[in-house]
């Protein structure tokens, strides 16, 4: 590692080592797409001890297959074991970690000291990275975890670039930071709303994302009461429980008002790649194990291009408008820069119905290309038909638009639409395509 400098970060380069691009993979197919589209490493979840219990997650056999696939492309597989354990969770951790280690994964991400200690004891060759769930924000805390034998710390999302600079100045350790994806309205995931509302434990993998729900407000002590019959006529939504029989409390929000939500905007640091590299962040982490294949491929591909472009010529690096345009095709919510430059305020939260920004659907996957006839064999992933404009894009630079012409099934029968999931379709394409290129359509 290069010698450290004073923590001003602006104009001060800690190093120009190429950072790792770390992508989410909710299942084996997403892992393969993430690697093909440029990820240096992927993080996945197993069947236990992770915080995404609703994701597909990986069996040990799938982990082995994922590790072998990633190795062929020089990529690593990291497993999230980042839940906080209760007493009843302790039994079985050793067996799980031993089995996990046998799959050949590179590292685990852990928050609970119990999991950290057990992993270090029974699988010393398995790296342990500290989870963002530990809310690590300062250099002394990072130093503590380094002294505990951890080679990498995933910082809390609340850490600023200046704080990261100070951490890198004091501690020679790998720093991983989220650079893109959903933000938590609580403090680095330390939320219990889900527990109280739905009995699903946020920190044991069951978060129901209650911050994204729609809420109403009712003024305490307000005497504006109407009968249930009149409320129905006036289309007044009643309070969850009435304090007087046969009457309903008038909410502050009316049916024509926008519902209230606590959801935060999503993080996007694509426009600040030089700052992230120059401050010395070792791993750029993309959030989204629950996100679609189209999301993972698009976001990874864009960040891959930006990182590579900067590393090739730092002095002349330019943020390309087409990268931003691409990213917006997969964006789920409005975007901001999180805590990197300042503390988010009311403008960084979503109080009205979310504008679903992603205007495109994943329509098909290129399986093969016949260069003689200029036709592609495409696996259908979403309904499309002749006459629609579609786009092709891929990890090796494929990008073009065209209108769908005649389409046929594998036997050559002409079709009026590709409507069956995973059906194999043949169609003429305007330019050459490759396996793993994707076809998308505007919604």
XYZ file of C-alpha atoms in Angstrom:
443
model
C 0.000 0.000 0.000
C 1.237 3.474 -0.813
C 2.371 5.766 1.953
C -0.456 7.603 3.705
C -0.869 11.370 3.423
C -2.752 13.933 5.463
C -6.541 13.401 5.463
C -7.749 16.236 3.273
C -8.669 13.841 0.412
C -9.463 16.618 -2.092
C -6.437 16.710 -4.375
C -4.614 14.257 -2.096
C -4.360 10.779 -3.523
C -3.939 8.068 -0.975
C -3.249 5.618 -3.750
C -4.391 4.855 -7.247
C -4.842 1.123 -6.831
C -7.819 -0.140 -8.757
C -10.740 -0.648 -6.368
C -12.735 -3.850 -6.250
C -16.225 -3.666 -7.736
C -18.450 -5.749 -5.449
C -21.873 -6.725 -6.779
C -24.965 -8.294 -5.203
C -26.177 -11.731 -6.255
C -29.530 -12.933 -4.948
C -29.241 -16.260 -6.753
C -26.892 -18.253 -8.981
C -28.108 -16.697 -12.225
C -27.598 -13.182 -10.872
C -24.098 -14.185 -9.746
C -23.209 -15.201 -13.288
C -24.616 -12.004 -14.753
C -22.778 -9.865 -12.190
C -19.467 -11.519 -13.046
C -20.044 -11.365 -16.811
C -20.927 -7.682 -16.591
C -17.759 -6.731 -14.751
C -17.883 -7.505 -11.018
C -14.568 -8.340 -9.367
C -16.427 -9.980 -6.501
C -19.999 -10.852 -5.590
C -21.689 -11.145 -2.229
C -24.397 -13.707 -1.686
C -26.521 -15.128 1.115
C -26.742 -18.669 2.376
C -29.715 -20.459 3.870
C -28.937 -19.182 7.379
C -27.527 -16.227 9.316
C -28.079 -13.572 6.634
C -30.238 -10.458 6.484
C -32.130 -11.197 3.273
C -34.341 -14.124 4.206
C -36.707 -13.331 1.315
C -33.984 -13.590 -1.314
C -33.563 -16.901 -3.153
C -30.265 -17.441 -1.323
C -27.783 -20.233 -1.992
C -27.527 -23.857 -1.006
C -24.008 -25.150 -0.400
C -24.077 -26.874 -3.788
C -25.033 -23.622 -5.488
C -22.236 -21.855 -3.623
C -19.725 -24.376 -4.961
C -20.995 -23.869 -8.488
C -20.893 -20.100 -8.037
C -17.328 -20.217 -6.699
C -16.145 -22.340 -9.634
C -17.827 -20.012 -12.121
C -16.393 -16.888 -10.480
C -12.881 -18.369 -10.377
C -12.920 -18.867 -14.145
C -13.264 -15.102 -14.510
C -10.937 -14.145 -11.668
C -13.757 -13.107 -9.343
C -14.398 -13.853 -5.659
C -17.493 -14.956 -3.772
C -18.307 -13.493 -0.353
C -21.140 -14.742 1.861
C -23.232 -12.512 4.116
C -23.605 -14.039 7.574
C -24.447 -10.657 9.042
C -27.434 -11.250 11.308
C -27.318 -10.630 15.051
C -27.762 -13.969 16.772
C -29.902 -14.771 19.784
C -29.131 -17.630 22.133
C -31.254 -20.059 20.135
C -29.281 -19.205 16.987
C -25.878 -20.168 18.384
C -26.279 -23.909 18.042
C -25.429 -24.791 14.479
C -23.137 -21.852 13.680
C -19.973 -23.971 13.752
C -21.422 -26.629 11.464
C -22.759 -23.987 9.079
C -19.449 -22.118 8.871
C -17.479 -25.332 8.335
C -19.768 -26.327 5.479
C -19.578 -22.822 4.064
C -15.776 -22.864 4.193
C -15.729 -26.146 2.270
C -17.491 -24.496 -0.669
C -14.382 -22.412 -1.362
C -15.872 -18.971 -0.789
C -13.341 -16.225 -0.204
C -14.822 -14.469 2.812
C -17.849 -13.906 5.002
C -19.430 -10.628 6.089
C -20.278 -10.699 9.794
C -21.552 -8.301 12.441
C -22.024 -10.430 15.548
C -18.836 -11.091 17.560
C -20.043 -14.648 18.143
C -19.980 -15.431 14.421
C -16.690 -13.561 13.999
C -14.961 -15.480 16.805
C -16.251 -18.875 15.678
C -15.233 -18.254 12.060
C -11.728 -17.159 13.064
C -11.343 -20.251 15.244
C -12.678 -22.998 12.981
C -11.920 -21.546 9.524
C -8.791 -19.375 9.860
C -8.251 -19.257 6.084
C -11.703 -17.752 5.540
C -11.525 -13.962 5.597
C -13.971 -12.204 7.899
C -15.161 -8.757 6.814
C -16.972 -6.587 9.309
C -20.548 -5.868 8.243
C -22.012 -2.403 7.848
C -24.494 -3.568 10.522
C -21.807 -2.689 13.093
C -22.223 0.990 12.156
C -18.465 1.598 12.116
C -17.818 5.306 11.508
C -14.456 6.256 13.069
C -10.820 5.273 12.878
C -10.529 4.063 16.457
C -13.349 1.567 15.925
C -11.720 0.461 12.662
C -8.397 0.070 14.485
C -10.122 -2.098 17.104
C -11.458 -4.471 14.471
C -8.088 -4.650 12.750
C -6.530 -5.657 16.053
C -9.213 -8.341 16.293
C -7.777 -9.802 13.100
C -10.238 -8.516 10.500
C -8.669 -7.472 7.177
C -11.649 -5.424 5.966
C -14.349 -3.186 7.438
C -17.579 -2.323 5.650
C -18.291 1.182 6.889
C -21.676 2.423 7.983
C -23.492 4.320 5.275
C -23.379 7.418 7.476
C -19.611 7.864 6.980
C -18.507 10.937 5.021
C -15.589 11.100 2.591
C -13.627 13.258 5.029
C -14.140 10.655 7.756
C -13.004 7.916 5.370
C -9.877 9.955 4.629
C -9.108 10.171 8.330
C -9.688 6.436 8.779
C -7.298 5.637 5.922
C -4.744 8.015 7.415
C -4.772 6.219 10.771
C -5.374 2.546 9.919
C -3.792 0.367 7.232
C -6.825 -1.790 6.481
C -9.179 -2.465 3.574
C -12.260 -0.249 3.533
C -15.459 -1.274 1.802
C -18.235 1.256 1.255
C -21.640 1.251 -0.399
C -21.591 3.424 -3.504
C -24.952 2.599 -5.057
C -28.379 1.349 -4.046
C -31.052 1.613 -1.385
C -30.436 3.530 1.822
C -31.916 2.706 5.205
C -34.050 5.337 6.930
C -32.692 4.097 10.243
C -29.076 4.118 11.407
C -27.236 1.502 9.314
C -30.057 -0.976 9.524
C -30.672 -0.677 13.258
C -34.430 -0.520 12.865
C -37.126 -2.377 14.798
C -40.243 -1.003 13.093
C -40.598 -4.284 11.232
C -40.418 -6.184 14.512
C -43.223 -4.171 16.072
C -45.476 -3.938 13.013
C -45.176 -7.447 11.600
C -43.178 -9.517 14.116
C -40.453 -9.891 11.494
C -37.017 -9.265 12.997
C -35.090 -6.689 10.946
C -31.717 -7.828 12.237
C -32.368 -11.524 11.740
C -33.252 -11.273 8.073
C -36.945 -10.454 8.150
C -37.232 -6.708 7.483
C -40.592 -5.859 5.897
C -39.343 -2.413 4.768
C -42.013 -0.620 6.747
C -40.274 2.691 5.969
C -41.555 2.275 2.412
C -45.190 1.890 3.502
C -47.793 4.598 3.050
C -48.922 6.285 6.261
C -51.600 8.682 7.425
C -51.573 11.140 10.313
C -54.226 11.716 12.973
C -54.112 14.706 15.274
C -54.156 13.726 18.945
C -57.154 15.114 20.796
C -58.888 16.421 17.717
C -62.679 16.522 18.133
C -63.630 16.289 14.451
C -65.667 13.112 14.653
C -68.285 11.942 12.193
C -70.548 8.925 12.053
C -69.336 5.877 10.169
C -72.202 6.351 7.684
C -71.217 9.957 6.970
C -67.545 8.976 6.736
C -68.419 6.426 4.069
C -70.380 9.015 2.096
C -67.503 11.510 2.340
C -64.925 8.805 1.504
C -63.016 9.523 4.692
C -60.487 6.860 5.557
C -61.058 6.003 9.245
C -58.393 5.866 11.884
C -56.994 2.373 12.586
C -59.110 2.282 15.771
C -61.888 4.603 16.879
C -62.106 5.850 20.416
C -65.874 6.238 20.303
C -68.275 3.515 19.142
C -70.019 4.244 15.862
C -67.842 7.225 14.936
C -64.580 7.719 13.081
C -61.735 10.164 13.470
C -60.975 12.443 10.515
C -57.373 11.965 9.309
C -55.163 14.931 8.519
C -54.612 13.468 5.066
C -57.584 13.241 2.732
C -58.011 10.707 -0.121
C -56.735 13.207 -2.688
C -53.562 13.889 -0.672
C -50.299 12.062 -1.230
C -49.589 9.366 1.324
C -46.701 9.858 3.729
C -43.672 7.573 3.648
C -40.335 7.613 5.463
C -38.379 6.097 2.575
C -35.037 7.614 1.628
C -33.773 8.242 -1.873
C -31.270 5.787 -3.304
C -27.511 6.282 -3.212
C -25.596 6.942 -6.428
C -21.918 7.892 -6.517
C -21.320 7.373 -10.232
C -20.664 11.082 -10.647
C -17.892 11.021 -8.040
C -15.681 8.072 -9.004
C -12.429 10.107 -8.710
C -13.204 11.112 -5.109
C -13.999 7.522 -4.138
C -10.778 6.190 -5.634
C -8.536 9.009 -4.451
C -9.755 8.756 -0.858
C -8.620 5.142 -0.851
C -11.819 3.072 -0.711
C -10.763 -0.489 -1.515
C -14.117 -1.974 -2.449
C -17.072 -0.245 -4.143
C -20.192 -2.042 -2.995
C -23.494 -2.079 -4.886
C -26.631 -2.822 -2.879
C -29.344 -5.063 -4.274
C -29.490 -8.820 -3.609
C -33.263 -8.553 -4.035
C -32.995 -6.565 -7.270
C -33.570 -7.883 -10.806
C -31.006 -9.299 -13.224
C -31.501 -6.243 -15.416
C -30.687 -3.970 -12.473
C -27.551 -5.907 -11.483
C -26.206 -6.140 -15.044
C -26.884 -2.488 -15.878
C -25.471 -0.978 -12.694
C -22.386 -3.213 -12.610
C -21.666 -2.540 -16.275
C -21.846 1.240 -15.828
C -19.605 1.337 -12.748
C -17.163 -1.045 -14.457
C -16.816 1.349 -17.389
C -16.416 4.390 -15.131
C -13.767 2.779 -12.916
C -11.794 1.441 -15.877
C -11.975 4.788 -17.662
C -10.619 6.640 -14.648
C -7.810 4.152 -14.011
C -6.741 4.294 -17.671
C -6.259 8.070 -17.618
C -7.004 9.800 -14.272
C -5.983 13.258 -15.443
C -8.403 13.279 -18.353
C -11.288 11.342 -16.844
C -14.739 12.557 -17.924
C -18.121 11.383 -16.667
C -19.957 10.281 -19.790
C -23.634 11.272 -20.166
C -24.445 7.847 -21.601
C -23.414 6.224 -18.307
C -25.948 8.327 -16.448
C -28.579 7.555 -19.064
C -27.884 3.838 -18.701
C -28.078 3.974 -14.926
C -31.432 5.731 -15.065
C -32.821 2.831 -17.070
C -32.440 0.658 -13.987
C -33.015 3.215 -11.220
C -35.753 2.298 -8.760
C -36.007 5.654 -6.977
C -34.644 9.204 -7.151
C -30.894 9.294 -6.484
C -28.549 11.279 -4.248
C -25.052 11.069 -2.727
C -26.082 9.902 0.734
C -23.766 10.983 3.554
C -20.573 11.266 1.500
C -20.634 15.067 1.247
C -23.193 16.241 3.798
C -25.954 15.013 6.078
C -29.155 14.194 4.167
C -32.124 16.391 5.011
C -35.817 16.482 4.114
C -34.988 16.853 0.433
C -33.259 13.465 0.470
C -36.349 11.561 1.543
C -39.429 10.479 -0.372
C -42.681 11.815 1.060
C -44.878 11.346 -1.972
C -45.697 8.309 -4.099
C -42.441 7.093 -5.569
C -41.821 7.726 -9.218
C -40.723 4.370 -10.516
C -37.846 5.694 -12.530
C -36.825 2.466 -14.256
C -38.582 2.745 -17.627
C -37.276 -0.521 -19.103
C -37.984 -4.234 -18.653
C -35.580 -7.096 -19.282
C -37.157 -8.670 -22.378
C -34.707 -11.325 -23.531
C -31.314 -12.957 -23.127
C -29.103 -13.672 -26.125
C -28.225 -17.357 -26.204
C -26.520 -17.556 -29.597
C -25.834 -15.567 -32.764
C -25.780 -16.804 -36.365
C -23.404 -14.479 -38.203
C -24.296 -15.978 -41.602
C -27.993 -15.132 -41.348
C -27.691 -12.242 -38.901
C -30.141 -13.872 -36.503
C -30.067 -14.251 -32.759
C -31.462 -16.999 -30.569
C -33.113 -15.223 -27.663
C -34.545 -16.612 -24.448
C -37.733 -14.694 -23.647
C -37.772 -13.004 -20.254
C -40.690 -10.621 -20.787
C -43.449 -10.221 -23.363
C -42.386 -8.570 -26.601
C -43.736 -8.558 -30.169
C -42.995 -7.388 -33.713
C -43.108 -3.626 -34.152
C -41.730 -2.818 -30.689
C -38.511 -0.855 -30.301
C -35.976 -2.723 -28.216
C -32.366 -2.217 -27.089
C -29.484 -4.652 -26.945
C -26.613 -4.119 -24.529
C -23.808 -6.286 -23.219
C -20.615 -6.453 -21.161
C -18.322 -6.206 -24.186
C -19.738 -2.987 -25.566
C -22.826 -4.152 -27.428
C -25.365 -1.341 -27.633
C -27.936 -0.570 -30.296
C -31.635 -0.020 -30.783
C -33.871 -1.607 -33.354
C -37.477 -2.477 -34.074
C -38.477 -6.116 -33.642
C -39.222 -7.682 -37.003
C -40.471 -11.177 -37.723
C -39.979 -13.608 -34.847
C -40.197 -17.396 -34.946
C -39.983 -20.283 -32.529
C -37.155 -22.839 -32.738
C -39.021 -24.809 -35.400
C -39.368 -21.736 -37.607
C -43.034 -21.078 -36.937
C -43.840 -17.376 -37.140
C -45.197 -15.853 -33.914
C -47.297 -12.774 -33.279
C -45.625 -12.285 -29.882
C -43.078 -13.831 -27.532
C -45.396 -14.454 -24.639
C -44.157 -17.656 -22.985
C -41.523 -17.401 -20.219
C -38.086 -18.735 -21.237
C -39.335 -19.559 -24.743
C -36.523 -19.621 -27.323
C -37.114 -17.097 -30.117
C -35.238 -16.430 -33.344
C -35.145 -12.963 -34.852
C -33.064 -10.790 -37.169
C -30.771 -8.319 -35.420
C -29.288 -5.191 -36.952
C -25.825 -5.772 -35.493
C -23.850 -8.735 -34.134
C -24.652 -9.833 -30.589
C -23.032 -12.229 -28.124
C -24.121 -14.702 -25.494
C -25.106 -12.931 -22.263
C -26.067 -9.758 -24.128
C -29.437 -8.552 -22.908
C -32.466 -7.220 -24.738
C -34.746 -4.736 -23.021
C -37.912 -2.878 -23.930
C -39.473 0.345 -22.755
C -42.355 -0.231 -20.371
